[in-house]
Tab-separated table of C-alpha atoms and ligand atoms in Angstrom:
chain	number	residue	atom	x	y	z
Q	1	MET	CA	41.384	-85.705	28.138
Q	2	ASN	CA	37.582	-85.611	28.254
Q	3	LEU	CA	36.439	-84.085	31.346
Q	4	PHE	CA	33.311	-86.297	31.874
Q	5	THR	CA	35.497	-89.205	31.504
Q	6	LEU	CA	37.980	-88.001	34.108
Q	7	ALA	CA	34.929	-87.229	36.580
Q	8	GLY	CA	33.816	-90.985	35.972
Q	9	ILE	CA	37.176	-92.498	36.765
Q	10	LEU	CA	37.805	-90.067	39.764
Q	11	THR	CA	34.327	-90.836	41.224
Q	12	VAL	CA	34.585	-94.775	40.672
Q	13	LEU	CA	38.094	-94.761	42.271
Q	14	ALA	CA	36.565	-92.588	45.229
Q	15	LEU	CA	33.620	-95.285	45.630
Q	16	PHE	CA	36.006	-98.183	45.797
Q	17	LEU	CA	38.292	-96.519	48.263
Q	18	GLU	CA	35.338	-95.755	50.244
Q	19	TRP	CA	33.997	-99.297	50.170
Q	20	VAL	CA	37.597	-100.823	51.193
Q	21	PHE	CA	38.320	-98.291	53.934
Q	22	ARG	CA	34.734	-97.450	55.110
Q	23	LEU	CA	35.334	-94.091	54.588
Q	24	ASN	CA	31.600	-92.956	54.979
Q	25	GLY	CA	31.961	-90.241	52.396
Q	26	GLY	CA	35.033	-88.859	53.910
Q	27	LEU	CA	36.718	-89.100	50.339
Q	28	LEU	CA	33.686	-89.075	47.955
Q	29	ILE	CA	32.377	-85.779	48.946
Q	30	PRO	CA	35.834	-83.936	48.418
Q	31	VAL	CA	36.121	-85.369	45.120
Q	32	LEU	CA	32.764	-84.443	43.838
Q	33	ILE	CA	33.441	-80.692	44.793
Q	34	PHE	CA	36.737	-80.753	43.107
Q	35	LEU	CA	34.850	-82.068	39.899
Q	36	LEU	CA	32.286	-79.471	40.278
Q	37	PHE	CA	34.696	-76.691	40.661
Q	38	LEU	CA	36.923	-78.039	37.684
Q	39	LEU	CA	33.589	-78.094	35.709
Q	40	PHE	CA	32.837	-74.388	36.368
Q	41	TRP	CA	36.615	-73.186	36.013
Q	42	GLN	CA	36.731	-75.052	32.516
Q	43	GLN	CA	33.219	-73.429	31.453
Q	44	HIS	CA	34.452	-69.852	32.805
Q	45	ARG	CA	37.913	-70.158	30.800
Q	46	LEU	CA	35.823	-70.763	27.714
Q	47	LEU	CA	33.355	-67.805	28.508
Q	48	LEU	CA	36.245	-65.211	29.225
Q	49	TRP	CA	38.050	-66.390	25.826
Q	50	VAL	CA	34.719	-66.131	23.848
Q	51	ARG	CA	34.025	-62.609	25.229
Q	52	ALA	CA	37.742	-61.377	24.415
Q	53	GLY	CA	36.661	-62.346	20.713
Q	54	CYS	CA	37.770	-65.889	20.356
Q	55	LYS	CA	41.496	-64.928	19.467
Q	56	PRO	CA	44.048	-67.516	19.332
Q	57	PRO	CA	45.731	-69.063	20.997
Q	58	VAL	CA	42.902	-71.193	22.535
Q	59	PRO	CA	43.590	-71.611	26.504
Q	60	PHE	CA	44.243	-74.865	28.097
Q	61	LEU	CA	40.543	-76.741	28.449
Q	62	PHE	CA	39.612	-80.170	28.658
Q	63	SER	CA	37.382	-81.904	25.978
Q	64	PRO	CA	34.618	-80.986	24.985
Q	65	PHE	CA	35.393	-77.319	25.980
Q	66	ALA	CA	38.549	-77.583	23.708
Q	67	GLU	CA	36.667	-79.137	20.617
Q	68	ILE	CA	33.789	-76.278	21.267
Q	69	ALA	CA	37.004	-73.653	21.177
Q	70	GLN	CA	38.680	-75.067	18.193
Q	71	ARG	CA	35.406	-74.814	16.278
Q	72	LEU	CA	34.777	-71.328	17.224
Q	73	LEU	CA	38.159	-70.338	16.374
Q	74	ARG	CA	37.920	-71.960	12.869
Q	75	GLN	CA	34.459	-70.195	12.253
Q	76	ARG	CA	36.302	-67.031	13.120
Q	77	GLU	CA	39.010	-67.497	10.398
Q	78	GLN	CA	36.559	-68.155	8.001
Q	79	ALA	CA	34.395	-65.162	8.741
Q	80	ARG	CA	37.516	-62.987	8.470
Q	81	LYS	CA	38.754	-64.151	5.142
Q	82	ARG	CA	35.166	-63.826	3.859
Q	83	LYS	CA	35.238	-60.198	5.069
Q	84	ARG	CA	38.398	-59.287	3.383
Q	85	ARG	CA	37.109	-60.725	0.371
Q	86	LEU	CA	34.081	-58.996	0.302
Q	87	GLN	CA	36.043	-55.590	1.286
Q	88	ARG	CA	38.478	-56.390	-1.791
Q	89	MET	CA	35.329	-56.741	-3.959
Q	90	LEU	CA	33.847	-53.493	-2.746
Q	91	LEU	CA	36.967	-51.594	-3.060
Q	92	PHE	CA	37.229	-52.841	-6.687
Q	93	PHE	CA	33.487	-51.877	-7.575
Q	94	ARG	CA	34.103	-48.474	-5.999
Q	95	GLU	CA	37.199	-47.893	-7.954
Q	96	VAL	CA	35.343	-49.211	-11.419
Q	97	ALA	CA	32.300	-46.695	-10.513
Q	98	GLY	CA	34.663	-43.925	-9.703
Q	99	ALA	CA	36.411	-44.392	-13.147
Q	100	VAL	CA	33.592	-44.448	-15.389
Q	101	PRO	CA	33.635	-41.463	-17.518
Q	102	ASP	CA	29.769	-41.129	-16.876
Q	103	ALA	CA	28.329	-39.573	-13.730
Q	104	SER	CA	26.530	-42.416	-11.583
Q	105	VAL	CA	24.048	-41.657	-8.789
Q	106	VAL	CA	22.221	-44.360	-6.479
Q	107	VAL	CA	18.955	-42.781	-5.136
Q	108	ASN	CA	16.327	-44.281	-3.060
Q	109	ARG	CA	12.580	-44.649	-3.799
Q	110	ASP	CA	11.854	-41.081	-2.882
Q	111	GLY	CA	14.840	-39.583	-4.964
Q	112	VAL	CA	17.170	-39.324	-2.053
Q	113	LEU	CA	20.856	-39.628	-2.977
Q	114	VAL	CA	22.256	-42.705	-1.418
Q	115	SER	CA	25.794	-42.884	-3.307
Q	116	PHE	CA	27.514	-41.258	-6.172
Q	117	ASN	CA	31.048	-41.329	-8.210
Q	118	ARG	CA	33.566	-38.863	-8.819
Q	119	ARG	CA	32.241	-37.712	-12.068
Q	120	ALA	CA	28.772	-37.040	-10.407
Q	121	GLN	CA	30.732	-34.585	-8.233
Q	122	GLN	CA	32.062	-32.876	-10.816
Q	123	LEU	CA	29.104	-32.692	-13.053
Q	124	LEU	CA	26.339	-32.154	-10.767
Q	125	GLY	CA	28.417	-30.262	-7.998
Q	126	LEU	CA	27.738	-32.964	-5.109
Q	127	ASP	CA	29.950	-33.111	-2.121
Q	128	LYS	CA	30.806	-36.742	-0.835
Q	129	ASN	CA	30.789	-35.617	2.443
Q	130	GLN	CA	27.609	-33.462	2.717
Q	131	ASP	CA	25.221	-34.437	0.132
Q	132	SER	CA	24.251	-37.942	0.971
Q	133	GLY	CA	20.724	-38.395	2.280
Q	134	ARG	CA	19.502	-35.377	0.385
Q	135	PRO	CA	16.924	-35.210	-2.344
Q	136	ILE	CA	18.626	-35.168	-6.014
Q	137	ASP	CA	16.121	-32.425	-7.007
Q	138	HIS	CA	17.976	-30.199	-5.077
Q	139	PHE	CA	21.113	-30.434	-7.347
Q	140	VAL	CA	19.440	-31.271	-10.868
Q	141	ARG	CA	17.117	-28.378	-11.850
Q	142	SER	CA	16.011	-27.462	-15.157
Q	143	ALA	CA	13.665	-24.645	-16.470
Q	144	SER	CA	11.773	-27.019	-18.494
Q	145	MET	CA	10.512	-29.236	-15.489
Q	146	ASP	CA	9.044	-28.893	-11.972
Q	147	SER	CA	10.628	-31.959	-10.687
Q	148	PHE	CA	13.616	-34.074	-12.072
Q	149	TRP	CA	12.675	-36.928	-10.137
Q	150	GLN	CA	9.321	-37.264	-11.196
Q	151	LYS	CA	10.051	-36.656	-14.779
Q	152	ILE	CA	13.060	-39.217	-14.816
Q	153	ARG	CA	10.806	-41.741	-13.328
Q	154	GLU	CA	8.288	-41.471	-16.041
Q	155	HIS	CA	10.483	-41.595	-18.960
Q	156	ASP	CA	13.627	-43.286	-17.533
Q	157	GLN	CA	15.655	-41.412	-20.228
Q	158	LEU	CA	15.793	-37.387	-20.549
Q	159	GLN	CA	18.020	-34.822	-21.977
Q	160	LEU	CA	17.929	-31.275	-20.061
Q	161	ARG	CA	19.800	-28.196	-19.497
Q	162	LEU	CA	20.950	-27.184	-16.096
Q	163	ILE	CA	19.595	-23.929	-14.818
Q	164	SER	CA	23.089	-23.664	-12.733
Q	165	ASP	CA	24.906	-23.701	-16.242
Q	166	GLU	CA	22.873	-22.702	-19.316
Q	167	ASN	CA	25.710	-24.172	-21.562
Q	168	CYS	CA	25.710	-27.643	-19.945
Q	169	TRP	CA	23.321	-30.306	-21.312
Q	170	LEU	CA	22.883	-33.884	-19.763
Q	171	GLU	CA	21.435	-36.896	-21.010
Q	172	PHE	CA	20.092	-38.861	-17.889
Q	173	SER	CA	19.084	-42.566	-17.914
Q	174	ARG	CA	17.406	-44.576	-15.256
Q	175	VAL	CA	18.135	-48.218	-14.200
Q	176	PRO	CA	15.816	-49.597	-11.569
Q	177	LEU	CA	17.754	-51.494	-8.977
Q	178	THR	CA	16.522	-53.757	-5.984
Q	179	GLN	CA	14.529	-52.521	-2.689
Q	180	GLY	CA	13.040	-49.495	-4.902
Q	181	ASN	CA	16.618	-48.018	-5.667
Q	182	SER	CA	17.432	-46.502	-8.779
Q	183	LEU	CA	20.722	-45.858	-10.719
Q	184	LEU	CA	20.952	-42.491	-12.414
Q	185	ILE	CA	23.553	-42.471	-15.166
Q	186	ALA	CA	24.238	-38.766	-16.644
Q	187	ARG	CA	26.320	-37.852	-19.729
Q	188	ASP	CA	27.409	-34.655	-20.616
Q	189	VAL	CA	26.067	-34.061	-24.342
Q	190	SER	CA	26.765	-30.144	-24.274
Q	191	SER	CA	29.004	-30.510	-27.336
Q	192	THR	CA	26.423	-32.405	-29.319
Q	193	MET	CA	23.807	-30.262	-28.256
Q	194	ILE	CA	25.470	-27.146	-29.213
Q	195	LEU	CA	26.382	-28.488	-32.557
Q	196	ASP	CA	22.656	-29.567	-33.025
Q	197	VAL	CA	21.613	-25.817	-32.050
Q	198	LYS	CA	24.085	-24.573	-34.645
Q	199	ARG	CA	22.753	-27.120	-37.260
Q	200	LYS	CA	19.021	-25.868	-36.651
Q	201	ALA	CA	19.848	-22.431	-36.572
Q	202	PHE	CA	21.863	-22.732	-39.966
Q	203	ILE	CA	18.622	-24.388	-41.690
Q	204	ASP	CA	16.425	-22.092	-39.972
Q	205	ASN	CA	18.806	-18.901	-41.306
Q	206	ALA	CA	19.070	-20.473	-44.532
Q	207	SER	CA	15.214	-21.228	-45.041
Q	208	HIS	CA	14.566	-17.548	-43.943
Q	209	GLU	CA	17.065	-16.373	-46.549
Q	210	LEU	CA	15.631	-18.364	-49.389
Q	211	LYS	CA	11.925	-17.407	-48.482
Q	212	THR	CA	12.116	-13.946	-49.853
Q	213	PRO	CA	13.737	-14.852	-53.400
Q	214	ILE	CA	11.330	-17.670	-53.754
Q	215	THR	CA	8.284	-15.511	-53.110
Q	216	VAL	CA	9.502	-12.753	-55.592
Q	217	ILE	CA	10.036	-15.524	-58.248
Q	218	ARG	CA	6.665	-17.189	-57.642
Q	219	GLY	CA	4.867	-13.681	-57.824
Q	220	PHE	CA	6.638	-13.163	-61.567
Q	221	LEU	CA	5.661	-16.818	-62.322
Q	222	GLU	CA	1.928	-15.916	-61.389
Q	223	VAL	CA	1.544	-13.107	-63.674
Q	224	MET	CA	3.020	-14.925	-66.709
Q	225	THR	CA	-0.642	-16.578	-67.715
Q	226	PRO	CA	-0.312	-18.916	-70.796
Q	227	GLU	CA	-2.208	-16.436	-72.745
Q	228	THR	CA	0.801	-13.520	-72.421
Q	229	LEU	CA	3.434	-16.138	-73.272
Q	230	PRO	CA	4.817	-17.229	-76.496
Q	231	GLU	CA	3.658	-20.971	-77.427
Q	232	LYS	CA	7.335	-22.189	-76.905
Q	233	TRP	CA	7.449	-21.014	-73.361
Q	234	ARG	CA	4.191	-22.003	-71.813
Q	235	GLN	CA	5.731	-25.730	-70.920
Q	236	PRO	CA	8.846	-24.431	-69.119
Q	237	VAL	CA	6.810	-21.768	-67.353
Q	238	ARG	CA	4.321	-24.228	-66.008
Q	239	GLU	CA	7.376	-26.468	-65.099
Q	240	MET	CA	8.868	-23.453	-63.277
Q	241	ARG	CA	5.686	-22.774	-61.075
Q	242	LYS	CA	5.381	-26.434	-60.152
Q	243	HIS	CA	9.134	-26.423	-59.054
Q	244	THR	CA	8.826	-23.009	-57.292
Q	245	GLU	CA	5.586	-24.146	-55.504
Q	246	ARG	CA	7.494	-27.328	-54.230
Q	247	MET	CA	10.436	-25.049	-53.091
Q	248	GLN	CA	8.210	-22.823	-51.086
Q	249	LEU	CA	6.653	-25.787	-49.321
Q	250	LEU	CA	9.778	-27.099	-48.703
Q	251	VAL	CA	10.942	-23.937	-47.095
Q	252	GLU	CA	7.912	-23.459	-44.880
Q	253	ASP	CA	8.011	-26.939	-43.737
Q	254	MET	CA	11.736	-26.381	-42.970
Q	255	LEU	CA	11.080	-23.312	-41.118
Q	256	GLN	CA	7.939	-24.967	-39.081
Q	257	LEU	CA	10.196	-27.876	-37.965
Q	258	ALA	CA	13.065	-25.527	-36.972
Q	259	GLN	CA	10.728	-23.877	-34.758
Q	260	LEU	CA	9.230	-27.242	-33.114
Q	261	GLU	CA	12.704	-28.233	-32.592
Q	262	SER	CA	14.126	-25.125	-31.035
Q	263	PRO	CA	14.482	-25.076	-27.121
Q	264	ASP	CA	12.917	-21.880	-26.916
Q	265	GLN	CA	9.724	-23.164	-28.553
Q	266	VAL	CA	6.645	-21.984	-26.730
Q	267	LEU	CA	3.346	-23.424	-26.963
Q	268	VAL	CA	0.498	-21.009	-27.745
Q	269	GLU	CA	-2.351	-22.841	-25.833
Q	270	GLN	CA	-5.948	-22.363	-26.408
Q	271	SER	CA	-9.080	-24.197	-25.600
Q	272	LEU	CA	-10.385	-25.693	-28.498
Q	273	SER	CA	-13.590	-27.669	-29.113
Q	274	LEU	CA	-12.128	-30.755	-31.073
Q	275	SER	CA	-15.606	-31.545	-32.940
Q	276	ASN	CA	-15.406	-27.833	-34.179
Q	277	PHE	CA	-11.593	-27.989	-34.823
Q	278	LEU	CA	-11.940	-31.068	-36.992
Q	279	ASP	CA	-15.021	-30.175	-38.787
Q	280	ASP	CA	-13.362	-26.925	-40.071
Q	281	LEU	CA	-10.177	-29.001	-40.929
Q	282	ILE	CA	-12.281	-31.449	-42.917
Q	283	VAL	CA	-13.971	-28.695	-44.970
Q	284	GLU	CA	-10.383	-27.142	-45.951
Q	285	ILE	CA	-8.681	-30.224	-46.632
Q	286	ASN	CA	-11.713	-31.451	-48.925
Q	287	GLN	CA	-11.534	-28.198	-50.724
Q	288	ASP	CA	-7.733	-28.416	-51.116
Q	289	PHE	CA	-8.176	-32.095	-52.304
Q	290	ALA	CA	-11.064	-31.677	-54.268
Q	291	GLY	CA	-11.416	-34.877	-56.875
Q	292	SER	CA	-9.734	-37.316	-54.142
Q	293	VAL	CA	-11.827	-39.726	-52.036
Q	294	GLY	CA	-11.990	-36.853	-49.377
Q	295	ALA	CA	-11.836	-37.000	-45.616
Q	296	VAL	CA	-14.715	-37.432	-42.929
Q	297	CYS	CA	-14.909	-37.347	-39.412
Q	298	GLY	CA	-15.564	-40.828	-37.657
Q	299	PHE	CA	-16.389	-41.231	-34.191
Q	300	VAL	CA	-15.236	-37.954	-32.420
Q	301	GLU	CA	-15.580	-37.648	-28.616
Q	302	PRO	CA	-16.956	-34.267	-27.781
Q	303	LEU	CA	-14.048	-32.956	-25.697
Q	304	VAL	CA	-12.613	-29.366	-25.237
Q	305	ILE	CA	-8.765	-29.604	-25.180
Q	306	ASN	CA	-5.608	-27.566	-24.450
Q	307	ALA	CA	-3.278	-27.233	-27.358
Q	308	ASP	CA	-1.526	-24.943	-29.756
Q	309	PRO	CA	-4.215	-24.513	-32.622
Q	310	MET	CA	-1.484	-23.885	-35.138
Q	311	ILE	CA	0.659	-26.945	-34.419
Q	312	LEU	CA	-2.448	-29.290	-34.240
Q	313	HIS	CA	-3.671	-27.828	-37.433
Q	314	SER	CA	-0.327	-28.503	-39.394
Q	315	MET	CA	0.056	-32.171	-37.497
Q	316	LEU	CA	-3.657	-33.091	-38.751
Q	317	TYR	CA	-3.401	-31.378	-42.125
Q	318	ASN	CA	-0.237	-33.363	-43.004
Q	319	LEU	CA	-1.729	-36.678	-41.689
Q	320	LEU	CA	-4.695	-36.226	-43.682
Q	321	ALA	CA	-2.919	-34.805	-46.896
Q	322	ASN	CA	-0.595	-37.971	-46.987
Q	323	ALA	CA	-3.576	-40.204	-46.456
Q	324	LEU	CA	-5.561	-38.712	-49.315
Q	325	MET	CA	-2.366	-38.660	-51.387
Q	326	HIS	CA	-1.793	-42.527	-50.810
Q	327	ALA	CA	-5.678	-43.318	-50.341
Q	328	ASP	CA	-6.554	-45.921	-53.156
Q	329	SER	CA	-9.565	-44.364	-54.532
Q	330	ARG	CA	-11.946	-46.448	-52.113
Q	331	SER	CA	-13.421	-45.166	-48.860
Q	332	ALA	CA	-12.776	-41.871	-47.495
Q	333	VAL	CA	-9.998	-41.114	-45.172
Q	334	GLU	CA	-11.379	-40.955	-41.594
Q	335	VAL	CA	-10.476	-38.735	-38.422
Q	336	THR	CA	-11.261	-40.132	-35.199
Q	337	CYS	CA	-10.656	-38.812	-31.361
Q	338	ALA	CA	-11.531	-40.771	-28.340
Q	339	ARG	CA	-10.185	-40.461	-24.776
Q	340	SER	CA	-8.775	-43.657	-22.853
Q	341	GLU	CA	-7.526	-43.716	-19.039
Q	342	ARG	CA	-4.360	-42.024	-19.750
Q	343	HIS	CA	-4.500	-40.700	-23.393
Q	344	LEU	CA	-6.310	-38.553	-25.676
Q	345	LEU	CA	-6.260	-40.385	-29.115
Q	346	ILE	CA	-6.448	-38.535	-32.166
Q	347	GLY	CA	-6.641	-41.213	-35.384
Q	348	VAL	CA	-6.231	-40.448	-38.957
Q	349	SER	CA	-6.727	-43.971	-41.270
Q	350	ASP	CA	-6.822	-44.638	-45.067
Q	351	ASP	CA	-7.350	-47.913	-46.843
Q	352	GLY	CA	-4.736	-46.864	-49.290
Q	353	ILE	CA	-1.476	-48.499	-50.403
Q	354	GLY	CA	-0.042	-48.920	-46.958
Q	355	ILE	CA	3.459	-49.169	-45.965
Q	356	ALA	CA	5.950	-52.107	-45.549
Q	357	PRO	CA	6.859	-53.140	-42.268
Q	358	GLU	CA	10.876	-52.306	-42.895
Q	359	HIS	CA	9.849	-48.756	-43.476
Q	360	LEU	CA	7.860	-47.939	-40.391
Q	361	THR	CA	10.512	-47.040	-38.265
Q	362	ARG	CA	12.200	-44.485	-40.684
Q	363	ILE	CA	8.928	-42.696	-42.134
Q	364	THR	CA	9.453	-40.043	-39.362
Q	365	GLU	CA	12.997	-39.142	-40.450
Q	366	ARG	CA	13.484	-35.967	-42.397
Q	367	PHE	CA	13.201	-36.286	-46.272
Q	368	TYR	CA	12.720	-40.012	-45.636
Q	369	ARG	CA	10.586	-41.578	-48.636
Q	370	VAL	CA	9.102	-44.974	-48.828
Q	371	ASP	CA	9.236	-44.844	-52.762
Q	372	ARG	CA	11.441	-42.250	-53.925
Q	373	ASN	CA	10.381	-42.710	-57.506
Q	374	ARG	CA	6.635	-42.161	-56.762
Q	375	ALA	CA	6.175	-39.428	-59.008
Q	376	ARG	CA	2.609	-38.803	-58.660
Q	377	VAL	CA	2.991	-38.096	-54.552
Q	378	LYS	CA	4.037	-34.643	-54.026
Q	379	GLY	CA	5.464	-33.213	-50.343
Q	380	SER	CA	8.445	-31.750	-48.815
Q	381	GLY	CA	9.141	-35.152	-46.910
Q	382	LEU	CA	9.036	-33.411	-43.700
Q	383	GLY	CA	5.564	-33.952	-43.091
Q	384	LEU	CA	5.709	-36.745	-40.714
Q	385	ALA	CA	8.409	-35.158	-38.874
Q	386	ILE	CA	6.539	-32.123	-38.328
Q	387	VAL	CA	3.798	-34.321	-36.805
Q	388	LYS	CA	6.273	-36.327	-34.582
Q	389	HIS	CA	7.752	-32.964	-33.008
Q	390	GLY	CA	4.345	-31.326	-32.683
Q	391	ALA	CA	3.120	-34.441	-30.717
Q	392	GLU	CA	6.211	-34.347	-28.652
Q	393	VAL	CA	6.164	-30.757	-27.866
Q	394	HIS	CA	2.633	-31.306	-26.412
Q	395	GLY	CA	3.949	-33.987	-24.263
Q	396	GLY	CA	2.529	-36.893	-26.619
Q	397	SER	CA	3.915	-39.159	-29.289
Q	398	LEU	CA	3.167	-40.637	-32.821
Q	399	SER	CA	2.362	-43.814	-33.601
Q	400	VAL	CA	1.829	-45.854	-36.903
Q	401	GLN	CA	0.151	-49.030	-37.990
Q	402	SER	CA	0.276	-50.136	-41.480
Q	403	SER	CA	-0.305	-53.214	-43.737
Q	404	PRO	CA	0.836	-52.929	-47.523
Q	405	GLY	CA	-2.369	-52.864	-49.597
Q	406	ARG	CA	-4.801	-52.637	-46.713
Q	407	GLY	CA	-3.991	-49.056	-45.448
Q	408	THR	CA	-2.493	-46.974	-42.710
Q	409	SER	CA	-3.518	-45.798	-39.256
Q	410	PHE	CA	-1.637	-42.869	-37.611
Q	411	THR	CA	-2.295	-42.364	-33.930
Q	412	ILE	CA	-1.173	-39.080	-32.309
Q	413	SER	CA	-1.483	-39.813	-28.550
Q	414	LEU	CA	-1.502	-36.831	-26.250
Q	415	PRO	CA	-1.546	-36.757	-22.297
Q	416	VAL	CA	-4.973	-36.977	-21.011
Q	417	SER	CA	-4.470	-34.010	-18.964
Q	418	ARG	CA	-4.582	-31.911	-22.032
Q	419	VAL	CA	-8.662	-32.629	-22.045
Q	420	ILE	CA	-10.119	-29.781	-20.232
Q	421	ALA	CA	-13.794	-30.084	-20.550
Q	422	GLN	CA	-16.439	-32.579	-22.259
Q	423	ASN	CA	-18.363	-30.461	-24.963
Q	424	LEU	CA	-21.881	-30.083	-23.838
Q	425	PRO	CA	-24.554	-30.549	-26.441
Q	426	PRO	CA	-26.554	-27.322	-27.173
Q	427	GLU	CA	-29.336	-26.707	-25.458
Q	428	SER	CA	-32.775	-27.292	-27.218
B	501	ADP	P1	6.043	-36.567	-47.921
B	501	ADP	O1	6.287	-35.344	-47.904
B	501	ADP	O2	7.040	-37.265	-48.733
B	501	ADP	O3	4.771	-37.050	-47.821
B	501	ADP	P2	6.195	-37.230	-45.001
B	501	ADP	O4	7.116	-37.367	-43.880
B	501	ADP	O5	5.035	-36.754	-44.822
B	501	ADP	O6	6.790	-36.762	-46.217
B	501	ADP	O7	5.888	-38.737	-45.106
B	501	ADP	C1	7.076	-39.853	-45.304
B	501	ADP	C2	6.748	-41.070	-46.447
B	501	ADP	O8	5.908	-41.810	-45.623
B	501	ADP	C3	6.062	-40.793	-47.357
B	501	ADP	O9	6.993	-40.374	-48.657
B	501	ADP	C4	5.163	-42.023	-47.817
B	501	ADP	O10	6.066	-42.548	-48.467
B	501	ADP	C5	5.047	-42.609	-46.413
B	501	ADP	N1	3.583	-42.344	-45.920
B	501	ADP	C6	3.026	-41.182	-45.354
B	501	ADP	N2	1.805	-41.333	-45.055
B	501	ADP	C7	1.376	-42.221	-45.700
B	501	ADP	C8	0.027	-42.947	-45.658
B	501	ADP	N3	-1.030	-42.862	-45.126
B	501	ADP	N4	0.253	-44.236	-46.574
B	501	ADP	C9	1.324	-44.618	-47.219
B	501	ADP	N5	2.342	-44.131	-47.140
B	501	ADP	C10	2.542	-43.040	-46.363
């Protein structure tokens, strides 16, 4: 029954009786007081029921209070169902995250731990009761970096050896999430790394062992000049000399690459005037490749940089030697150097035969050759691998642009922090 309809009927009835029996308000006033009381009582019941959490059953109420109560009850039931569904989903996702064999950690924009799974607790030694809200840098520390969080934000992917366990290598990837959070996924790659270290150590040892016998053979072949040999031995000895030189080059490059790849590689850094360094290199390469198109310095910004001179020499020598070997006897090979906002860029470009696009991603692999039958080009097949690793140990990278028949440009890009000063022109 609607409360207002009831109030209307009672009021009309009271008015009619008042008129018939001339009661002068004797009935109407108590009826109105009763209706007012009824209204407040119903409102109070509804309020008490809402305050108690709208739990069933619905108390006795007149319409429209009864309708309001029914709607509130329905909404409460729907909200409860939604909450139960979300709880089930949350539980499911927690279970999935917990069962993932990789460690997963969510950190906020400041690198503070928000949540992590079971594997993260094992791998990084996290405690689920204590460590939420603490910086990830407290738990992931490596001798090779000051701040893990800063490094992973710059690179999104990195491998590191934990300070807390020298035998543990972890590979981290960062996936940005909403609200500045990040998901860090860590995989234990210790067995692969140990295998890799063993492989490199084997190559290193084998190269060392080969170095001495090759030097001895080469020494004997050096003294066997054509005049000291009978005619029939001259050609074979020439061939032997050529192959021993190649073997020596190969062993030297293998040793150098093993050293660059070693986790214990330490840069012997010096401040170098780039223009002087490049001038000396150009003189040396032009002597070694006399008769070729030759190399020249193009635009070279006068800078003083901080780098390992031996490694930088080897990187640029390899690039220049490659360019001269593949140049097409047109213009000289050019070396340039310029500073951008974030990088120091050293370029070596030639207008030689170029490299087809399908080879570009593979040419820095060990022993990868574009044309395996190219007899006139000699080299160990390790040159570009050395350049790439040399750039990486300086915190940089190697890139290449090439089009067949038109030439190739290699660019070593180093962090601009390697530039320590501007070369001042000599005072006149
Ligand atoms: P290699 O000892 O064979 O030169 P590298 O690692 O230095 O080994 O180079 C790998 C391959 O990349 C070379 O065999 C050659 O095919 C190609 N390459 C390197 N530099 C150039 C260049 N400037 N122009 C054309 N091809 C090049």
